[in-house]
Coordinates of N, CA and C in Angstrom, one line a residue:
X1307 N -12.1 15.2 4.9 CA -12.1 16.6 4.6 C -11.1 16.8 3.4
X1308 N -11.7 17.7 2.0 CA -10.6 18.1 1.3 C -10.0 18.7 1.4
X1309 N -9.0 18.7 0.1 CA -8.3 19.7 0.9 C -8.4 21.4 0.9
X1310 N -9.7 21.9 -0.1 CA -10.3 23.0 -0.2 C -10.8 23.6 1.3
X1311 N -11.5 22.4 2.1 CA -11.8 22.4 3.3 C -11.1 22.4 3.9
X1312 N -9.8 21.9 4.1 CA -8.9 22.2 5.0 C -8.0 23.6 4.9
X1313 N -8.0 24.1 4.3 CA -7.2 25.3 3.6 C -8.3 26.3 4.2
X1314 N -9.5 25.8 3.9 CA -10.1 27.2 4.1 C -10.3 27.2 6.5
X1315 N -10.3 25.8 6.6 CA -10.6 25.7 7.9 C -9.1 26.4 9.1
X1316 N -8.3 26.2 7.4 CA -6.5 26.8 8.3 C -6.8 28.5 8.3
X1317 N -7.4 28.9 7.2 CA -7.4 30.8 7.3 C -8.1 30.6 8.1
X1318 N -9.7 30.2 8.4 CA -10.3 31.2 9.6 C -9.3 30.7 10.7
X1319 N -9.0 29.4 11.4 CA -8.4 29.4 12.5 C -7.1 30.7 12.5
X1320 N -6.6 31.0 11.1 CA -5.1 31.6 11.6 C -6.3 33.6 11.6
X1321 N -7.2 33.7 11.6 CA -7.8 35.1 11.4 C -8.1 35.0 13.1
X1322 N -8.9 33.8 13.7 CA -9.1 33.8 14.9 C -8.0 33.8 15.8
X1323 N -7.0 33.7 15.0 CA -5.3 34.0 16.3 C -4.9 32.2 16.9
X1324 N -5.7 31.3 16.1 CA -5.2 29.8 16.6 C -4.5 29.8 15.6
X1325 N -3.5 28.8 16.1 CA -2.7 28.2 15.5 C -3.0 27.3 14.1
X1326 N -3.0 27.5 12.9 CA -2.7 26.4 12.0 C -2.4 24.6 12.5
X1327 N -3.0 24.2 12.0 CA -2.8 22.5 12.4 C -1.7 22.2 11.4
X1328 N -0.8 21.6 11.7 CA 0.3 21.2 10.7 C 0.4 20.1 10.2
X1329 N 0.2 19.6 9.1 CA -0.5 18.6 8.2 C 0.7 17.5 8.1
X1330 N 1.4 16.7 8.1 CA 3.2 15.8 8.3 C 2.7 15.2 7.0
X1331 N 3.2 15.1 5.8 CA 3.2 13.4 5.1 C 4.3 13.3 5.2
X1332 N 4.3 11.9 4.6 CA 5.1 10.5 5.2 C 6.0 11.0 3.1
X1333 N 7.4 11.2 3.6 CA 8.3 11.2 2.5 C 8.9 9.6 2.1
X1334 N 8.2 8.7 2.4 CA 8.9 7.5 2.4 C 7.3 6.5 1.6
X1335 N 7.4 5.9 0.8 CA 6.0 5.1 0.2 C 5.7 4.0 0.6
X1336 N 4.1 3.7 1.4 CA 4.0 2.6 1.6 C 2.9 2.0 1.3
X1337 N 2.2 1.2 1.9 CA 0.8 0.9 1.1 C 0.1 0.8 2.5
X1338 N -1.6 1.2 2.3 CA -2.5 1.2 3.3 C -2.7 -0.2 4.2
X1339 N -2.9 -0.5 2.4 CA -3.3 -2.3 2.7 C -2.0 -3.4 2.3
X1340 N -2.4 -4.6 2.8 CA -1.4 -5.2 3.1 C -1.2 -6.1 0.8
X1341 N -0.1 -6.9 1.6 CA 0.6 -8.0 -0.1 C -0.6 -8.7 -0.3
X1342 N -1.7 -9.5 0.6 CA -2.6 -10.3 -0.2 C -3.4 -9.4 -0.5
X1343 N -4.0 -8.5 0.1 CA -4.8 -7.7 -1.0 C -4.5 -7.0 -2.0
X1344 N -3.2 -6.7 -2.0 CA -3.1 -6.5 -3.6 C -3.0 -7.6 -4.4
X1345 N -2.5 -8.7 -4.0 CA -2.6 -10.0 -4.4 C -3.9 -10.6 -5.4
X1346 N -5.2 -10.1 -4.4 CA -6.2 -10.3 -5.0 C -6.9 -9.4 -6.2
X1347 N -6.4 -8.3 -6.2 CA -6.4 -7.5 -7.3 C -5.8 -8.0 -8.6
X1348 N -4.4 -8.5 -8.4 CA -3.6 -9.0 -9.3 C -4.4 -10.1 -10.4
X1349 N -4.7 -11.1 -9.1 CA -5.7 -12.1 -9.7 C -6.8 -11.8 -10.4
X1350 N -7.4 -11.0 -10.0 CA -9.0 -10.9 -10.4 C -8.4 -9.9 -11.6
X1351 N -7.4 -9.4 -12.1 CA -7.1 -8.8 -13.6 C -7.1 -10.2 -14.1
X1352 N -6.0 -11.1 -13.6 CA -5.9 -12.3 -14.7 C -7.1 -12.8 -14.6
X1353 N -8.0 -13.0 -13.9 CA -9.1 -14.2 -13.8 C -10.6 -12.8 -14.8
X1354 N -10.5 -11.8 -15.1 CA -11.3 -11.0 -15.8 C -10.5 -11.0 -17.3
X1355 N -8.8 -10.5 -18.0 CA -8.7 -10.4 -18.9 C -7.4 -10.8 -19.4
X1356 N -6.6 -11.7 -18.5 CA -5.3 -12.4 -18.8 C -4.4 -11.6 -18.2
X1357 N -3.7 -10.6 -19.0 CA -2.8 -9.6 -18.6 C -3.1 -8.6 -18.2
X1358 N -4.4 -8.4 -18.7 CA -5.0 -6.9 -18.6 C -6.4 -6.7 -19.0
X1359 N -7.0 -5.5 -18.2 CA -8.3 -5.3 -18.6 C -8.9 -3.7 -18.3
X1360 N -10.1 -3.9 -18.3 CA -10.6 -2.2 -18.1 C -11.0 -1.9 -16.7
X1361 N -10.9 -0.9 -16.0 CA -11.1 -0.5 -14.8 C -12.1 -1.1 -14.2
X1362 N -13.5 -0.6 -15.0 CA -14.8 -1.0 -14.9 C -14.7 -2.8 -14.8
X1363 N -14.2 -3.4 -15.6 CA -14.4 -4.7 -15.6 C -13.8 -5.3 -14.3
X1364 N -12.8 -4.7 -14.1 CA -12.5 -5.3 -12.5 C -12.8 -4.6 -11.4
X1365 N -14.0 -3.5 -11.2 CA -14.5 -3.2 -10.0 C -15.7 -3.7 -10.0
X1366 N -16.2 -4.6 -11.5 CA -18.0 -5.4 -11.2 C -17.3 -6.7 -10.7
X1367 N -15.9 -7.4 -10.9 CA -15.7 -8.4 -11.0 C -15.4 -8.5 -8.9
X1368 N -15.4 -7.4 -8.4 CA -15.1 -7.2 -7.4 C -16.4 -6.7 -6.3
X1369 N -17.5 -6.1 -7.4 CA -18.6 -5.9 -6.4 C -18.4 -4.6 -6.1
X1370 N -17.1 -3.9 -6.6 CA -17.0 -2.5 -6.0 C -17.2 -1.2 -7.1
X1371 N -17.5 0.0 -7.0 CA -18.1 0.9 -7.9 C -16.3 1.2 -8.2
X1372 N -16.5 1.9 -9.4 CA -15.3 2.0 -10.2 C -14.4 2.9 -9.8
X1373 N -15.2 4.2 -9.5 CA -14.6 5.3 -8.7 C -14.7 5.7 -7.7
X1374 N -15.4 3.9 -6.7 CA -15.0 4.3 -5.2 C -13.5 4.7 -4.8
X1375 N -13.6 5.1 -3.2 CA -12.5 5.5 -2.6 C -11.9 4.0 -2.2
X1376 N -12.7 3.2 -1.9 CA -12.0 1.8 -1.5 C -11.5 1.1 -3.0
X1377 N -12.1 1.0 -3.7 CA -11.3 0.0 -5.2 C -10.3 0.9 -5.8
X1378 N -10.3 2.5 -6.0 CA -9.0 3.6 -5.7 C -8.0 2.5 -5.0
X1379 N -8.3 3.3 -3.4 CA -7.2 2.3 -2.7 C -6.8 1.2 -2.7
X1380 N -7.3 0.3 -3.3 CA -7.0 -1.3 -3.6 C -5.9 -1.0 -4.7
X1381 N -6.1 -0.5 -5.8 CA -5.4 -0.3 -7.0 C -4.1 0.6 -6.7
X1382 N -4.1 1.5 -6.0 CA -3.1 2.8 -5.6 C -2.2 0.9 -5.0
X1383 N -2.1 0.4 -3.9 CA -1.6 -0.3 -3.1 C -0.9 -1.6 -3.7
X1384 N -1.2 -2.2 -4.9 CA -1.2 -2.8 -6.2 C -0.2 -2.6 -6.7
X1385 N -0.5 -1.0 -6.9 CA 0.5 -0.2 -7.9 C 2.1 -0.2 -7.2
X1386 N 1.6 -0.1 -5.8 CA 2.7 0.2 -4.9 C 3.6 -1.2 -4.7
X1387 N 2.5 -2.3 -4.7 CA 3.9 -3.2 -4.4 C 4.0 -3.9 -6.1
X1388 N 4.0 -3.6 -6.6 CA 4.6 -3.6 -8.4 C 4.0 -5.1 -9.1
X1389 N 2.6 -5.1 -8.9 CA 1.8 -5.5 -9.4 C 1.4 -5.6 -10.4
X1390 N 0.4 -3.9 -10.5 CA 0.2 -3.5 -11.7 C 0.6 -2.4 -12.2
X1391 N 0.2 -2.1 -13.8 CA 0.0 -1.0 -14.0 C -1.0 0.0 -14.5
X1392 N -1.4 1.0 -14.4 CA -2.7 1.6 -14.7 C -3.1 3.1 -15.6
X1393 N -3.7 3.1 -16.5 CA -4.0 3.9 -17.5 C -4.9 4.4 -18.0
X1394 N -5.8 5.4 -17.8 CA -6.5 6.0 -19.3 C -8.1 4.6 -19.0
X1395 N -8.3 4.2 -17.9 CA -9.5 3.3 -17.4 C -8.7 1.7 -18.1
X1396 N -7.7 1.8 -18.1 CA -6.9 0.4 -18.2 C -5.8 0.2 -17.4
X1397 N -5.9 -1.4 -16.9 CA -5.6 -1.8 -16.0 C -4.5 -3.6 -16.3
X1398 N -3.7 -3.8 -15.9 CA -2.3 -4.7 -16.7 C -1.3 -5.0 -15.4
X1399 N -1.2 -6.5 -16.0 CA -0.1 -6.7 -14.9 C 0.9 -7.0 -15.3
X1400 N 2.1 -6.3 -14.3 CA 3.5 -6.0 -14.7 C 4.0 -7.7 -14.5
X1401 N 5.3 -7.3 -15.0 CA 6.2 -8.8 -15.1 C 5.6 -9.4 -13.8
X1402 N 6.1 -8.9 -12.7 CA 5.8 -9.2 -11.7 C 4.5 -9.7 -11.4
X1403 N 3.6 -8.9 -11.4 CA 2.3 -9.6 -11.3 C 1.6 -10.4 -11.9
X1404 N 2.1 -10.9 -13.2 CA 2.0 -12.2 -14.3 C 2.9 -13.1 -13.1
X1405 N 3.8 -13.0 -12.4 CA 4.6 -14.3 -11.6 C 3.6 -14.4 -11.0
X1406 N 3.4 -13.2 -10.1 CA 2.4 -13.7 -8.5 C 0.9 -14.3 -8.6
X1407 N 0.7 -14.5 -9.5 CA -0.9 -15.3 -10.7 C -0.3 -16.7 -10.7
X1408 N 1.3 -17.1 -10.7 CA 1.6 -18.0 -11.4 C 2.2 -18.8 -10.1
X1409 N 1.1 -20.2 -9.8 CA 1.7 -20.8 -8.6 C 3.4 -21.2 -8.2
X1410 N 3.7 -21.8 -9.5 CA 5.0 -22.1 -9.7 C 6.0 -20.9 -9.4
X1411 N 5.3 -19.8 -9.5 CA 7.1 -18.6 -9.0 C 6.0 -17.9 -7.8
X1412 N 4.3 -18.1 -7.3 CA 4.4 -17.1 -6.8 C 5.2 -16.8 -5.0
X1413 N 5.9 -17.7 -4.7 CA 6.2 -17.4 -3.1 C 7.4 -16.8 -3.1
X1414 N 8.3 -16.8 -4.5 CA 9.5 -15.9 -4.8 C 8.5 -14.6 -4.9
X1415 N 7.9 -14.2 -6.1 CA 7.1 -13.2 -6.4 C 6.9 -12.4 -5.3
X1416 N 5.9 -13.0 -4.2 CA 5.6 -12.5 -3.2 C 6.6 -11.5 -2.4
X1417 N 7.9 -12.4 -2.0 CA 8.9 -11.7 -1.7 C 9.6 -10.4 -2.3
X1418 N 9.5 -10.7 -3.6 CA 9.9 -9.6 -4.5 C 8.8 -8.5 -4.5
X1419 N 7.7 -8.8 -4.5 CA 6.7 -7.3 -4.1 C 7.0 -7.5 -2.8
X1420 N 6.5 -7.2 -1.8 CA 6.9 -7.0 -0.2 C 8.1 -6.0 -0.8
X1421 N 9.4 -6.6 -1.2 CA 10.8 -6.2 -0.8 C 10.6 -4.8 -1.9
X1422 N 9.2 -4.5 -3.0 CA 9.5 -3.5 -3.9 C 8.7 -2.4 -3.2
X1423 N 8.6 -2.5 -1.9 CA 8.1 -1.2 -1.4 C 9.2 -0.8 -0.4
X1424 N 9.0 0.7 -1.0 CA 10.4 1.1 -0.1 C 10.7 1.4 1.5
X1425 N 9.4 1.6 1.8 CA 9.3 1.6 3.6 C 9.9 0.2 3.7
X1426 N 9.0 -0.9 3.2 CA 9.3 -2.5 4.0 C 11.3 -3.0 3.4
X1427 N 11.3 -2.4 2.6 CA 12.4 -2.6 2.1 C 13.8 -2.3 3.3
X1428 N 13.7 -0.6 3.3 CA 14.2 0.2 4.4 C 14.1 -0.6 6.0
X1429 N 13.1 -1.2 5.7 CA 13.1 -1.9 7.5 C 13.6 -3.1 7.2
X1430 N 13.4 -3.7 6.3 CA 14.2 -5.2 5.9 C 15.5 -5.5 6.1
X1431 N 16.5 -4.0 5.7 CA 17.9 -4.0 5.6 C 18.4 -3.4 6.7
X1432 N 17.7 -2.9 7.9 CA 17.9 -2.5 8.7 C 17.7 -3.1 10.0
X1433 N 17.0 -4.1 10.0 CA 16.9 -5.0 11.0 C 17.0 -6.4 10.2
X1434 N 17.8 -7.2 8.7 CA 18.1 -8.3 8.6 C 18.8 -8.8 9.4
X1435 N 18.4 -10.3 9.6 CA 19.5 -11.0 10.2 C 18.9 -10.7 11.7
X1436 N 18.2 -10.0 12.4 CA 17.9 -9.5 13.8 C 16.3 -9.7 14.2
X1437 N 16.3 -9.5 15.2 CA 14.7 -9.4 15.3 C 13.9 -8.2 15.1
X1438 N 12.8 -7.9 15.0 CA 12.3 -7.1 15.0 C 11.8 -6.5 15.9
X1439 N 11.9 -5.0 16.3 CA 11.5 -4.6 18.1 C 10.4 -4.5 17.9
X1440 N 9.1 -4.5 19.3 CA 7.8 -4.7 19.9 C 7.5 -3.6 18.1
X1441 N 6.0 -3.6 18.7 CA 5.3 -2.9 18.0 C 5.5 -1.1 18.1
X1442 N 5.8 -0.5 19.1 CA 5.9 1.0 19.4 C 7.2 1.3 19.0
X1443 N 8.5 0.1 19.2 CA 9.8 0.2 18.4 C 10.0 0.2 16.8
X1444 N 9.3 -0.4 16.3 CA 8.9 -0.6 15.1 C 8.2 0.5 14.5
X1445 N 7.2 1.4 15.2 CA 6.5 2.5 14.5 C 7.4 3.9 14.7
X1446 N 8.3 3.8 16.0 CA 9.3 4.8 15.9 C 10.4 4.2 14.7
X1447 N 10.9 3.4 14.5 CA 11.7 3.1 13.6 C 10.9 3.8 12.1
X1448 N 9.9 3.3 11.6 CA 9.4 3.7 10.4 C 8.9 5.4 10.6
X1449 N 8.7 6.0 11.4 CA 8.6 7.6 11.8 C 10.2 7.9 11.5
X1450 N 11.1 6.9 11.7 CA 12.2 8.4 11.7 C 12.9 7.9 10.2
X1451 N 12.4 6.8 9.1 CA 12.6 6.2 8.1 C 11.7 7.2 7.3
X1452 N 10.8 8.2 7.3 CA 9.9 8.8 6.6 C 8.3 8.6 6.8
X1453 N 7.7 7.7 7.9 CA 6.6 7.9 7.8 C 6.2 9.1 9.0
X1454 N 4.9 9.9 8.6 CA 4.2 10.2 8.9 C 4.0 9.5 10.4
X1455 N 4.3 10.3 11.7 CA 4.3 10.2 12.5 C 2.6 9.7 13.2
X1456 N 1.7 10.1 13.1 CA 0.0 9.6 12.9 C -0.3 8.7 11.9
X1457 N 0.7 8.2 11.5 CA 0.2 6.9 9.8 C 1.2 5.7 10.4
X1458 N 2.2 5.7 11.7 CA 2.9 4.9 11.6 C 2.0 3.7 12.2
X1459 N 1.1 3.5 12.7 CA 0.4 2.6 13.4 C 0.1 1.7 12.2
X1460 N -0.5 2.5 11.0 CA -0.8 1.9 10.3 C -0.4 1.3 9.4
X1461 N 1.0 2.1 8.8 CA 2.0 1.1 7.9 C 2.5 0.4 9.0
X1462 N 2.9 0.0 10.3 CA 2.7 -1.0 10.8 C 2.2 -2.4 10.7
X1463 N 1.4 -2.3 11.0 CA 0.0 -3.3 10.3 C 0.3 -3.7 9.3
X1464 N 0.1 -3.2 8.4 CA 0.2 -3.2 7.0 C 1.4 -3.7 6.6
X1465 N 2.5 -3.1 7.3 CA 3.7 -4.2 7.0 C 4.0 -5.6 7.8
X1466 N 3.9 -5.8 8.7 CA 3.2 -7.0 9.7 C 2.5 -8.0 8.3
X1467 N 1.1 -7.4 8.1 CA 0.4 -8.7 7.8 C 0.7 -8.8 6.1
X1468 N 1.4 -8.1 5.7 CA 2.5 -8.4 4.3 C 3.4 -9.2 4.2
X1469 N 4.4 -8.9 5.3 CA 5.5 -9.5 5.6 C 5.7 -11.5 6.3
X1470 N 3.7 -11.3 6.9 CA 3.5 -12.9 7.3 C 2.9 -13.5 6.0
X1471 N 2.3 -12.7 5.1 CA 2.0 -13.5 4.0 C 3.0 -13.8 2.9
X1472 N 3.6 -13.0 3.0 CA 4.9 -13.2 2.1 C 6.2 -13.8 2.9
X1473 N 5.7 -14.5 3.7 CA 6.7 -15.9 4.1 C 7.9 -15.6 4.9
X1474 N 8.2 -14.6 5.4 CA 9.1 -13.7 6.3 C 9.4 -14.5 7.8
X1475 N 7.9 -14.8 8.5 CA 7.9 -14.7 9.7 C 7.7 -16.4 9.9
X1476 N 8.3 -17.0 9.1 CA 7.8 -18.5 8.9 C 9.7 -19.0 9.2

């Protein structure tokens, strides 16, 4: 639903005397998807145009339409753990994401994205040195750190299978 549609779905409910649904985002940034899929993004710029290329060239190089919602999200998630950068249907990898291309620095690299997102970051310093509680302790933890109370299941996840690719849980 957009959000035209949801706007208009909140007046009739508030005309019919129901309550408004109250909408939570998450004040704290995280990514949908996990480090190796932006990982593979990273790559497939270098393996299409070196440092950089055009939108279009890396959503055929991917199989995916340019201005899908899913190659969107791949690139939004990218962007988030400081991959790349994006512009004007051009697409570039930051310092960072020239390392994580590069076998010789990428398992530092990796670390360094993981730790440049600020949810995983926020949980990193707050339970270093300790274990990490079950899965329900964990999603209250990142609810009261800024996520979105109905999204914590999924930055969850998402931080989980980031945090085992980027060599954490090893």
């Amino acid at each position: 639903m957009d959000a035209e549609q949801e706007n208009a779905s909140e007046l009739i409910a508030e005309k019919r005397g129901e309550p408004a649904q109250q909408r939570v985002q998450s004040t704290i940034e995280f990514p949908y998807l996990d480090l190796e899929n932006s990982e593979e993004i990273a790559t497939g710029v270098h393996e299409v145009g070196g440092s950089g290329c055009e939108w279009d060239q890396l959503a055929a190089h991917f199989k995916q339409a340019a201005q899908g919602g899913g190659f969107r999200l791949r690139l939004i998630c990218a962007k988030t753990f400081g991959l790349v950068a994006y512009d004007r249907g051009k697409i570039s990898l930051t310092a960072l994401g020239l390392r994580i291309v590069d076998p010789q620095q990428q398992r530092i690299a990796r670390t360094e994205a993981f730790l440049s997102v600020p949810l995983y970051k926020a949980v990193y310093d707050k339970f270093r040195g300790g274990a990490l509680p079950p899965n329900s302790g964990l999603e209250r933890e990142m609810s009261a750190l800024g996520v979105a109370p109905k999204q914590a299941d999924k930055a969850r996840q998402a931080f989980q299978r980031s945090a085992k690719f980027a060599g954490f849980f090893e």
